[in-house]
XYZ file of C-alpha atoms in Angstrom:
570
model
C -8.522 -52.515 -6.954
C -7.501 -49.816 -5.198
C -9.360 -46.861 -3.768
C -7.603 -44.408 -4.588
C -6.490 -42.440 -7.721
C -3.238 -44.111 -9.400
C -0.409 -41.869 -10.871
C 2.585 -44.088 -12.739
C 6.437 -44.624 -12.089
C 10.015 -45.415 -11.500
C 9.540 -47.150 -8.241
C 12.730 -48.433 -6.824
C 11.894 -51.236 -3.919
C 14.718 -51.304 -1.739
C 18.157 -49.202 -0.955
C 20.178 -52.683 -1.843
C 18.776 -52.718 -5.386
C 19.239 -48.886 -5.495
C 20.301 -49.340 -8.937
C 17.240 -50.433 -10.555
C 14.485 -48.986 -11.411
C 10.155 -50.788 -11.899
C 7.616 -49.106 -13.851
C 4.365 -49.478 -11.702
C 1.537 -47.923 -10.338
C 1.132 -46.461 -7.405
C -1.811 -44.442 -4.756
C -1.940 -40.839 -5.279
C -3.307 -38.667 -1.966
C -7.242 -37.675 -2.723
C -7.490 -34.936 -4.992
C -8.196 -31.539 -2.499
C -10.203 -28.037 -3.086
C -6.148 -26.330 -3.448
C -4.637 -29.549 -5.107
C -2.953 -28.771 -8.861
C -2.913 -31.796 -10.830
C 0.204 -31.926 -13.475
C 1.279 -33.518 -16.080
C 4.402 -34.405 -15.773
C 6.640 -33.123 -19.070
C 10.717 -33.275 -17.785
C 12.467 -33.554 -14.573
C 15.809 -33.499 -13.017
C 17.866 -35.379 -11.377
C 19.722 -34.341 -8.284
C 21.899 -35.629 -5.451
C 19.318 -36.022 -3.191
C 17.892 -38.364 -5.085
C 20.591 -40.516 -5.304
C 21.437 -39.594 -1.194
C 17.712 -41.220 -1.008
C 17.647 -44.526 -3.217
C 21.327 -46.196 -1.804
C 20.805 -45.159 1.552
C 23.273 -42.552 2.115
C 20.599 -40.657 4.557
C 18.953 -43.508 6.528
C 16.047 -45.660 5.700
C 13.338 -44.593 3.527
C 9.531 -46.052 2.599
C 10.348 -48.003 -0.805
C 9.327 -48.955 -3.291
C 9.675 -45.466 -4.147
C 9.678 -43.120 -6.917
C 12.497 -40.318 -6.682
C 12.983 -36.682 -8.037
C 11.561 -33.614 -7.297
C 12.974 -31.396 -10.049
C 9.788 -31.178 -12.261
C 8.121 -29.184 -14.669
C 4.512 -29.860 -16.623
C 1.652 -28.857 -17.493
C -1.399 -27.991 -15.128
C -4.472 -30.557 -16.137
C -6.526 -29.963 -13.384
C -7.244 -27.756 -9.763
C -9.163 -27.376 -7.209
C -12.167 -25.301 -6.726
C -10.630 -23.168 -4.172
C -6.575 -22.500 -6.143
C -6.402 -19.103 -6.976
C -2.675 -19.237 -7.633
C -2.625 -21.800 -11.626
C -4.110 -21.483 -14.312
C -4.813 -24.460 -15.928
C -3.552 -24.747 -18.474
C -0.471 -23.382 -17.604
C 3.391 -24.098 -17.955
C 4.318 -24.985 -13.804
C 6.716 -27.123 -11.932
C 7.000 -28.760 -8.738
C 10.316 -28.302 -6.208
C 11.099 -30.761 -3.053
C 9.109 -29.417 -1.077
C 5.079 -30.135 -1.604
C 2.921 -29.221 1.144
C 3.555 -26.859 4.512
C 0.317 -25.371 6.992
C 0.762 -22.197 5.999
C 0.275 -20.575 9.452
C 2.950 -21.220 11.275
C 5.258 -18.369 12.710
C 7.934 -20.300 10.361
C 5.240 -19.831 6.838
C 3.529 -16.679 7.734
C 7.187 -15.111 8.015
C 8.169 -16.789 3.759
C 9.444 -19.229 5.446
C 7.405 -22.712 4.774
C 11.024 -25.211 4.412
C 11.410 -24.565 7.498
C 7.881 -25.629 8.425
C 7.628 -27.845 11.366
C 4.777 -29.944 8.908
C 6.661 -29.850 6.326
C 6.301 -32.600 3.475
C 8.670 -33.276 0.159
C 7.658 -33.750 -2.726
C 9.238 -37.853 -1.889
C 9.131 -39.466 1.028
C 6.545 -38.423 2.959
C 3.358 -40.065 4.280
C 0.126 -38.076 4.159
C -1.291 -38.527 8.139
C -5.396 -39.342 7.161
C -4.058 -42.111 4.578
C -1.138 -43.293 5.336
C 0.119 -42.635 1.159
C 2.983 -42.369 0.827
C 4.318 -39.204 -1.286
C 6.234 -40.222 -4.952
C 8.554 -38.192 -7.243
C 9.030 -36.782 -10.821
C 9.788 -40.073 -12.336
C 6.276 -40.456 -12.721
C 3.224 -39.526 -15.026
C 2.027 -36.558 -13.503
C 2.392 -35.255 -9.973
C -0.439 -33.615 -7.312
C 0.340 -30.826 -5.156
C -0.875 -27.839 -3.679
C -1.516 -24.832 -5.443
C 1.218 -23.109 -2.388
C 3.991 -25.009 -4.087
C 3.678 -24.834 -7.727
C 3.968 -22.101 -9.194
C 3.875 -20.717 -13.388
C 7.104 -21.582 -15.122
C 7.985 -17.843 -17.552
C 7.628 -17.877 -21.151
C 11.405 -16.713 -22.119
C 12.495 -20.403 -19.854
C 13.317 -23.721 -21.427
C 11.272 -26.495 -19.226
C 15.147 -27.725 -19.832
C 16.264 -25.386 -17.940
C 13.498 -24.382 -15.692
C 13.019 -28.366 -14.161
C 16.679 -27.822 -12.305
C 15.993 -24.698 -11.324
C 12.840 -26.403 -9.148
C 15.314 -27.882 -6.018
C 19.434 -27.087 -8.084
C 18.901 -22.919 -8.894
C 16.191 -22.442 -5.849
C 18.775 -24.041 -2.755
C 21.826 -21.972 -4.336
C 19.773 -18.774 -5.124
C 17.765 -17.940 -2.152
C 20.942 -17.912 0.360
C 22.709 -15.469 -1.481
C 19.721 -12.668 -1.868
C 19.410 -13.786 1.681
C 23.088 -13.182 2.735
C 23.016 -9.954 1.058
C 24.749 -10.584 -2.265
C 24.978 -8.247 -4.582
C 27.027 -4.972 -5.871
C 29.992 -3.876 -3.563
C 30.067 -8.005 -2.210
C 32.222 -10.303 -2.736
C 30.921 -14.148 -2.906
C 32.522 -18.095 -2.817
C 30.503 -21.355 -4.110
C 32.657 -24.002 -3.456
C 32.230 -26.989 -6.103
C 31.005 -26.398 -9.386
C 27.857 -29.217 -9.588
C 24.808 -28.096 -10.095
C 24.028 -27.306 -7.258
C 26.764 -24.980 -7.749
C 27.428 -23.814 -11.068
C 23.823 -22.298 -10.553
C 25.525 -20.578 -7.455
C 28.295 -18.325 -10.283
C 25.005 -17.652 -12.297
C 22.548 -15.962 -9.354
C 25.992 -14.346 -7.392
C 27.279 -13.188 -11.046
C 23.069 -12.054 -11.745
C 23.250 -10.277 -8.248
C 25.888 -8.525 -9.143
C 28.440 -10.451 -7.342
C 32.215 -10.845 -8.020
C 31.912 -14.169 -7.915
C 34.741 -16.663 -7.146
C 34.594 -20.821 -7.422
C 36.671 -22.787 -4.954
C 37.269 -26.124 -6.073
C 39.420 -29.305 -5.330
C 41.794 -29.271 -8.995
C 41.562 -26.452 -11.671
C 39.754 -29.353 -13.782
C 36.406 -27.007 -14.031
C 38.278 -23.616 -14.467
C 37.351 -22.700 -17.862
C 33.600 -24.002 -17.382
C 33.640 -21.800 -14.254
C 35.241 -19.165 -16.520
C 32.077 -19.469 -19.285
C 29.448 -19.012 -16.587
C 30.526 -15.331 -15.879
C 32.781 -16.255 -12.458
C 35.663 -13.140 -11.697
C 38.338 -16.017 -9.881
C 39.091 -19.562 -9.477
C 40.965 -21.113 -6.608
C 42.003 -24.301 -6.740
C 42.767 -26.055 -3.391
C 45.166 -28.268 -4.346
C 47.298 -25.446 -5.486
C 50.195 -24.731 -2.185
C 49.130 -22.031 0.546
C 45.335 -21.898 -2.115
C 43.727 -18.932 0.403
C 46.674 -17.025 1.616
C 46.043 -14.239 -0.965
C 43.070 -13.932 -0.225
C 42.467 -13.737 3.814
C 39.638 -11.416 4.742
C 38.975 -10.446 1.547
C 34.848 -12.774 1.117
C 31.963 -11.123 2.328
C 30.071 -15.200 2.198
C 30.947 -18.853 1.222
C 27.759 -20.909 -0.321
C 29.133 -24.838 -0.278
C 27.539 -27.124 -2.609
C 30.313 -30.007 -1.794
C 28.481 -32.981 -1.883
C 31.448 -35.169 -0.019
C 34.134 -33.294 1.776
C 36.569 -36.208 1.380
C 39.564 -37.222 4.361
C 42.398 -34.119 4.468
C 38.855 -31.397 4.371
C 40.195 -28.055 6.853
C 37.277 -26.416 7.019
C 39.400 -23.571 8.823
C 40.834 -23.133 5.723
C 38.480 -21.622 4.689
C 36.300 -19.741 7.092
C 40.140 -17.850 6.645
C 39.342 -15.418 3.801
C 36.513 -14.770 5.910
C 35.992 -11.228 6.148
C 34.502 -10.266 9.816
C 31.411 -11.198 11.049
C 31.766 -13.008 7.059
C 28.621 -16.180 6.561
C 29.639 -19.673 5.123
C 26.695 -21.676 4.760
C 26.522 -24.731 3.741
C 23.561 -26.096 1.477
C 25.439 -29.839 0.211
C 24.346 -32.451 2.536
C 26.684 -34.823 2.375
C 26.049 -38.518 3.209
C 26.859 -38.752 7.302
C 30.192 -35.960 6.667
C 31.537 -34.724 10.144
C 33.040 -31.237 10.275
C 35.763 -30.576 12.311
C 36.674 -27.366 13.603
C 38.881 -25.813 15.794
C 37.808 -22.688 18.228
C 40.576 -20.568 17.285
C 39.136 -20.659 13.063
C 35.763 -17.721 14.424
C 38.133 -15.784 16.697
C 40.086 -14.209 13.802
C 37.408 -13.186 11.703
C 34.143 -13.693 13.721
C 32.867 -15.554 11.043
C 29.565 -16.715 11.178
C 28.586 -20.398 10.028
C 24.921 -21.219 8.880
C 22.855 -23.550 6.623
C 20.128 -23.203 3.783
C 17.811 -25.275 2.737
C 15.727 -24.693 -0.464
C 13.734 -21.236 -0.449
C 10.146 -19.810 0.142
C 7.400 -19.468 -2.686
C 8.161 -15.915 -3.136
C 12.108 -16.913 -3.477
C 11.002 -18.762 -6.638
C 9.041 -16.921 -7.851
C 11.854 -13.514 -7.711
C 14.273 -16.457 -8.891
C 12.229 -17.720 -12.009
C 12.471 -13.525 -13.302
C 15.852 -12.981 -12.112
C 16.240 -16.187 -14.910
C 13.491 -14.723 -17.628
C 14.178 -11.027 -16.799
C 18.453 -12.012 -17.657
C 18.487 -14.700 -19.636
C 20.466 -17.162 -17.648
C 21.041 -20.257 -18.848
C 21.403 -23.618 -17.074
C 23.644 -26.536 -17.564
C 22.206 -29.245 -18.882
C 22.712 -32.073 -20.295
C 19.381 -34.458 -21.688
C 17.702 -37.509 -21.248
C 15.573 -39.945 -23.278
C 12.874 -41.543 -19.707
C 13.183 -45.145 -19.720
C 14.113 -47.564 -15.918
C 17.737 -47.995 -17.857
C 18.761 -44.581 -18.861
C 17.180 -44.017 -14.663
C 20.249 -46.718 -13.653
C 22.653 -45.317 -16.258
C 22.095 -41.787 -15.012
C 22.408 -42.190 -11.332
C 25.518 -43.971 -11.191
C 26.891 -41.914 -12.868
C 25.630 -38.895 -10.067
C 26.978 -41.633 -7.369
C 30.133 -40.811 -9.149
C 30.337 -37.326 -9.851
C 30.368 -38.338 -13.950
C 27.880 -36.011 -14.485
C 29.256 -33.035 -16.986
C 28.363 -29.634 -15.234
C 25.028 -30.451 -14.393
C 22.573 -32.927 -13.664
C 20.327 -34.493 -15.994
C 17.531 -34.067 -16.898
C 14.442 -36.518 -17.568
C 12.120 -36.413 -19.927
C 9.171 -38.107 -19.369
C 7.593 -39.461 -22.592
C 4.863 -41.733 -20.567
C 2.356 -43.299 -22.745
C -0.210 -44.814 -19.798
C -2.805 -42.184 -19.779
C -4.428 -41.556 -16.439
C -5.736 -44.361 -14.130
C -9.684 -43.559 -13.231
C -9.278 -40.268 -11.523
C -12.283 -39.407 -10.227
C -13.629 -35.816 -12.213
C -15.285 -33.891 -10.148
C -14.936 -30.721 -11.892
C -18.966 -31.358 -12.785
C -20.189 -31.076 -8.799
C -18.149 -28.466 -6.932
C -17.837 -24.920 -7.928
C -14.970 -23.295 -8.616
C -14.111 -20.463 -6.842
C -12.840 -17.658 -9.690
C -8.915 -16.345 -9.180
C -8.733 -13.393 -7.544
C -6.715 -12.330 -10.332
C -9.749 -11.400 -13.288
C -8.373 -11.325 -16.652
C -9.443 -9.724 -19.464
C -9.687 -10.586 -22.705
C -8.976 -14.460 -20.746
C -5.152 -13.774 -21.582
C -2.811 -15.123 -18.331
C -1.957 -13.341 -15.812
C 2.008 -12.482 -15.647
C 4.334 -13.769 -12.661
C 2.805 -10.379 -10.709
C -0.681 -11.406 -10.622
C -0.038 -14.114 -9.887
C 2.313 -13.050 -7.282
C -0.040 -10.730 -5.978
C -2.740 -13.218 -6.488
C -1.514 -15.812 -3.643
C -0.148 -13.220 -1.451
C -4.035 -12.235 -1.106
C -4.809 -15.627 -0.365
C -2.147 -15.684 1.952
C -3.771 -13.041 3.913
C -7.363 -13.787 3.360
C -5.924 -17.401 4.767
C -4.130 -15.803 7.710
C -5.281 -13.035 8.992
C -7.576 -12.619 10.826
C -8.853 -8.993 10.794
C -8.341 -9.465 7.567
C -10.116 -12.992 6.432
C -14.006 -11.184 5.802
C -12.561 -7.684 4.067
C -10.543 -9.613 1.850
C -12.379 -13.263 0.417
C -15.110 -11.171 -1.703
C -12.199 -8.865 -2.827
C -11.147 -9.285 -6.638
C -7.978 -7.094 -9.124
C -8.060 -6.777 -12.757
C -3.876 -6.115 -13.621
C -1.136 -5.315 -12.507
C 1.845 -4.279 -13.112
C 5.289 -2.735 -11.626
C 6.098 1.411 -13.337
C 10.088 2.110 -12.496
C 10.037 5.526 -10.387
C 13.462 6.290 -10.929
C 16.150 5.966 -8.981
C 16.093 2.377 -9.664
C 13.187 1.779 -8.215
C 9.863 0.432 -8.620
C 6.228 0.865 -8.167
C 3.260 -1.644 -8.125
C -0.299 -0.533 -9.529
C -3.219 -2.593 -9.118
C -6.192 -1.843 -11.011
C -9.290 -3.086 -9.789
C -12.510 -3.419 -11.023
C -14.465 0.011 -10.045
C -17.761 -1.324 -7.169
C -14.601 -2.938 -5.645
C -12.683 0.441 -4.947
C -14.410 0.738 -1.871
C -13.479 -2.418 -0.171
C -10.032 -2.529 -0.994
C -10.222 1.312 0.968
C -11.707 -0.011 4.139
C -8.551 -1.762 4.451
C -5.669 -0.209 2.504
C -3.596 0.600 4.905
C -3.585 -2.230 6.045
C -3.630 -3.977 3.333
C -0.638 -1.851 1.281
C 1.284 -2.508 4.583
C 1.022 -6.252 4.744
C 2.028 -5.949 0.764
C 4.808 -4.249 0.322
C 6.183 -6.518 3.393
C 5.665 -8.806 0.720
C 6.887 -7.103 -2.271
C 9.802 -4.852 -0.795
C 11.216 -2.173 -1.988
C 8.333 -1.079 -3.784
C 5.584 1.490 -2.651
C 2.040 -0.477 -3.529
C -0.924 1.665 -5.252
C -3.726 0.169 -5.860
C -6.198 2.470 -8.818
C -9.477 1.159 -10.366
C -9.566 -0.346 -13.293
C -11.041 2.690 -15.580
C -12.257 3.226 -18.736
C -11.831 6.605 -20.966
C -14.728 6.792 -23.436
C -14.390 8.432 -26.903
C -16.268 11.663 -27.456
C -19.918 10.390 -29.347
C -20.203 11.054 -32.927
C -23.088 11.150 -35.635
C -23.514 8.415 -37.095
C -21.939 7.702 -40.317
C -25.390 6.554 -41.449
C -27.883 8.972 -40.668
C -26.222 12.292 -40.518
C -29.996 13.483 -38.098
C -29.307 10.948 -35.295
C -28.726 12.445 -31.641
C -24.384 12.274 -30.773
C -25.084 9.199 -28.525
C -24.559 10.371 -24.400
C -21.189 9.348 -22.606
C -20.811 9.227 -19.055
C -19.356 11.609 -17.362
C -17.067 10.478 -15.260
C -15.506 7.881 -18.315
C -14.575 11.712 -19.588
C -10.686 11.563 -19.658
C -10.225 15.177 -17.720
C -12.286 12.471 -15.172
C -10.501 9.590 -14.994
C -7.403 11.245 -14.553
C -8.856 13.051 -11.395
C -9.896 10.527 -10.083
C -6.641 8.563 -10.621
C -5.184 11.638 -8.949
C -7.461 10.679 -5.739
C -6.684 6.910 -5.620
C -3.696 7.386 -5.706
C -2.795 9.459 -2.689
C -6.514 7.606 -0.597
C -6.823 8.068 1.949
C -5.719 11.687 1.993
C -7.605 14.137 0.283
C -6.894 16.753 -2.463
C -7.548 20.095 -0.982
C -6.166 22.191 -4.027
C -5.539 21.856 -7.818
C -3.646 24.609 -10.320
C -2.358 24.357 -12.993
C 1.074 25.964 -13.835
C 2.372 26.536 -17.740
C 6.486 26.954 -17.153
C 8.801 29.086 -19.139
C 8.735 26.036 -22.430
C 4.688 26.790 -22.467
C 4.687 23.754 -21.574
C 1.986 22.954 -18.171
C 2.472 21.319 -14.242
C -0.371 20.534 -12.653
C 0.223 21.690 -8.969
C -1.949 18.992 -6.853
C -2.039 20.260 -2.119
C -2.644 17.661 -0.058
C -3.545 17.879 3.418
C -1.642 19.236 5.708
C -2.795 16.623 8.712
C -1.217 13.400 6.458
C 2.076 14.680 5.953
C 3.878 12.079 7.639
C 2.037 9.569 6.186
C 2.805 10.231 2.841
C 5.012 12.236 1.990
C 7.929 10.091 1.538
C 5.832 8.648 -0.652
C 5.287 11.756 -4.003
C 7.851 11.297 -6.176
C 6.385 7.390 -6.854
C 2.621 9.362 -6.827
C 3.615 11.476 -9.702
C 5.777 8.910 -11.352
C 3.513 6.384 -11.440
C 0.691 9.733 -12.752
C 3.358 9.957 -16.147
C 3.433 6.448 -17.224
C -0.399 6.413 -16.868
C -0.984 9.919 -18.455
C 1.271 10.946 -19.895
C 0.302 14.463 -18.044
C 3.242 16.168 -14.810
C 1.595 17.200 -11.641
C 3.394 17.783 -8.323
C 2.350 16.814 -5.040
C 2.813 19.383 -2.360
C 1.242 20.079 1.185
C 0.558 23.906 2.083
C 3.020 25.706 3.311
C 2.810 27.134 6.386
C 0.414 30.563 6.516
C 0.201 30.023 2.399
C -3.370 31.913 1.877
C -2.547 30.770 -2.365
C -5.184 28.187 -2.438
């Protein structure tokens, strides 16, 4: 009997028998403070699975369960988990661990961590246990690599996004895909179809490049603006030096693949980014292929946690629907599906396998009665589930506490109540984080540094920290007795006091030196708030944000300004 917890899954025993799956039990690593235990609902089939079990990517640690496009339910969370709620629907992708301490991890490049571990086929150094993938009953993963799935995305559509989706999304956003850009997607399989969907959602002109015209109708149905078939004579002639970015999702290049013909499509300093990893494929290119346009060749590996959350939000907001085919999970169906994928006999994108295990977890030791849970940073009222934004903020605060030495002690006791995004005009948004009133002073001690760090993580958005205050209504006499005295309410809970406090919180640490109400011609009122001139250089670019956030929160119009030189009006 094993001394470790065990799960059940479908394993392949060797590359020689890679199409034969056996339902076995296997050891899993001990449950850690930051771990999340997930009961798997479904798992996508990725080309990586086939490359791995067939020996295309070299020797592997068999017996092995593959599958790393996982969606399921978080049935258990460690005492220090802050990013995931127990009972929530979550996803796991191709990576399940990184050190979170190196330069790469601290710069939202966790997938390039020198110590990163894959969801299957990696070895835990302290136990020698091999990580096993998603063709299983359950998976156990560090919280940083577990992602909350928005309610708007069905599990069957979310699963392939955990690998194919993020692999296509990350190089698009990192290389500027958007309005005014022309993007080419090479290949229209699982990766390629996500490339088209996300490129269009980001606003780029999107073309599919494929060997033949067989997938042209699918490409147009996905929203592609154009289609190029490389089997056509002079296929690239009319598009030379017109593409800003080409993402190659090709699973194999085949004989006669002419990389130079693709690179010729790129504009000056355009980029070719490869995300497909064919077996034993070598590319030959002449130096002359670079000289005409100074193009750049690179690659991309998965995507960061931040990018994963952004991708899921984009998908939910825009109603993006991935193209999937579903198959019940069984040894026979797994065998058939991986062979179909090996032969490129998959319609549109990767199959999705629904897990339907009848075998429960065997002898998992429940330590929750013995180890106190650390309360989640997002202290949600009414026990509601945190939003995607709130989950992201909780993760960002945890990252800063863990990885920023001079903030660690200050952030450890701090929590927030809720957060929301507010439109502030010109297509921009601000993030407002509401914190308990007793915690506000603690936030103030590190607020300038903290907001700078958060604004790095949430780019193009100002971050504001406000106390969560409740306005109490004016007390009334009891309906039962006219002689009952009016109930007292604190002055701090009146509408005027709360609105004044919001003003103070918005501009902190800048001091308010004057206020005046102006009545406009239409009889509406405008509150003018004058700020300390000494702080002009630090906040003048944020004044419009302050005004719009105040209007959205209170319904009142305010104008922030600094004293006019030599003026004695205030």
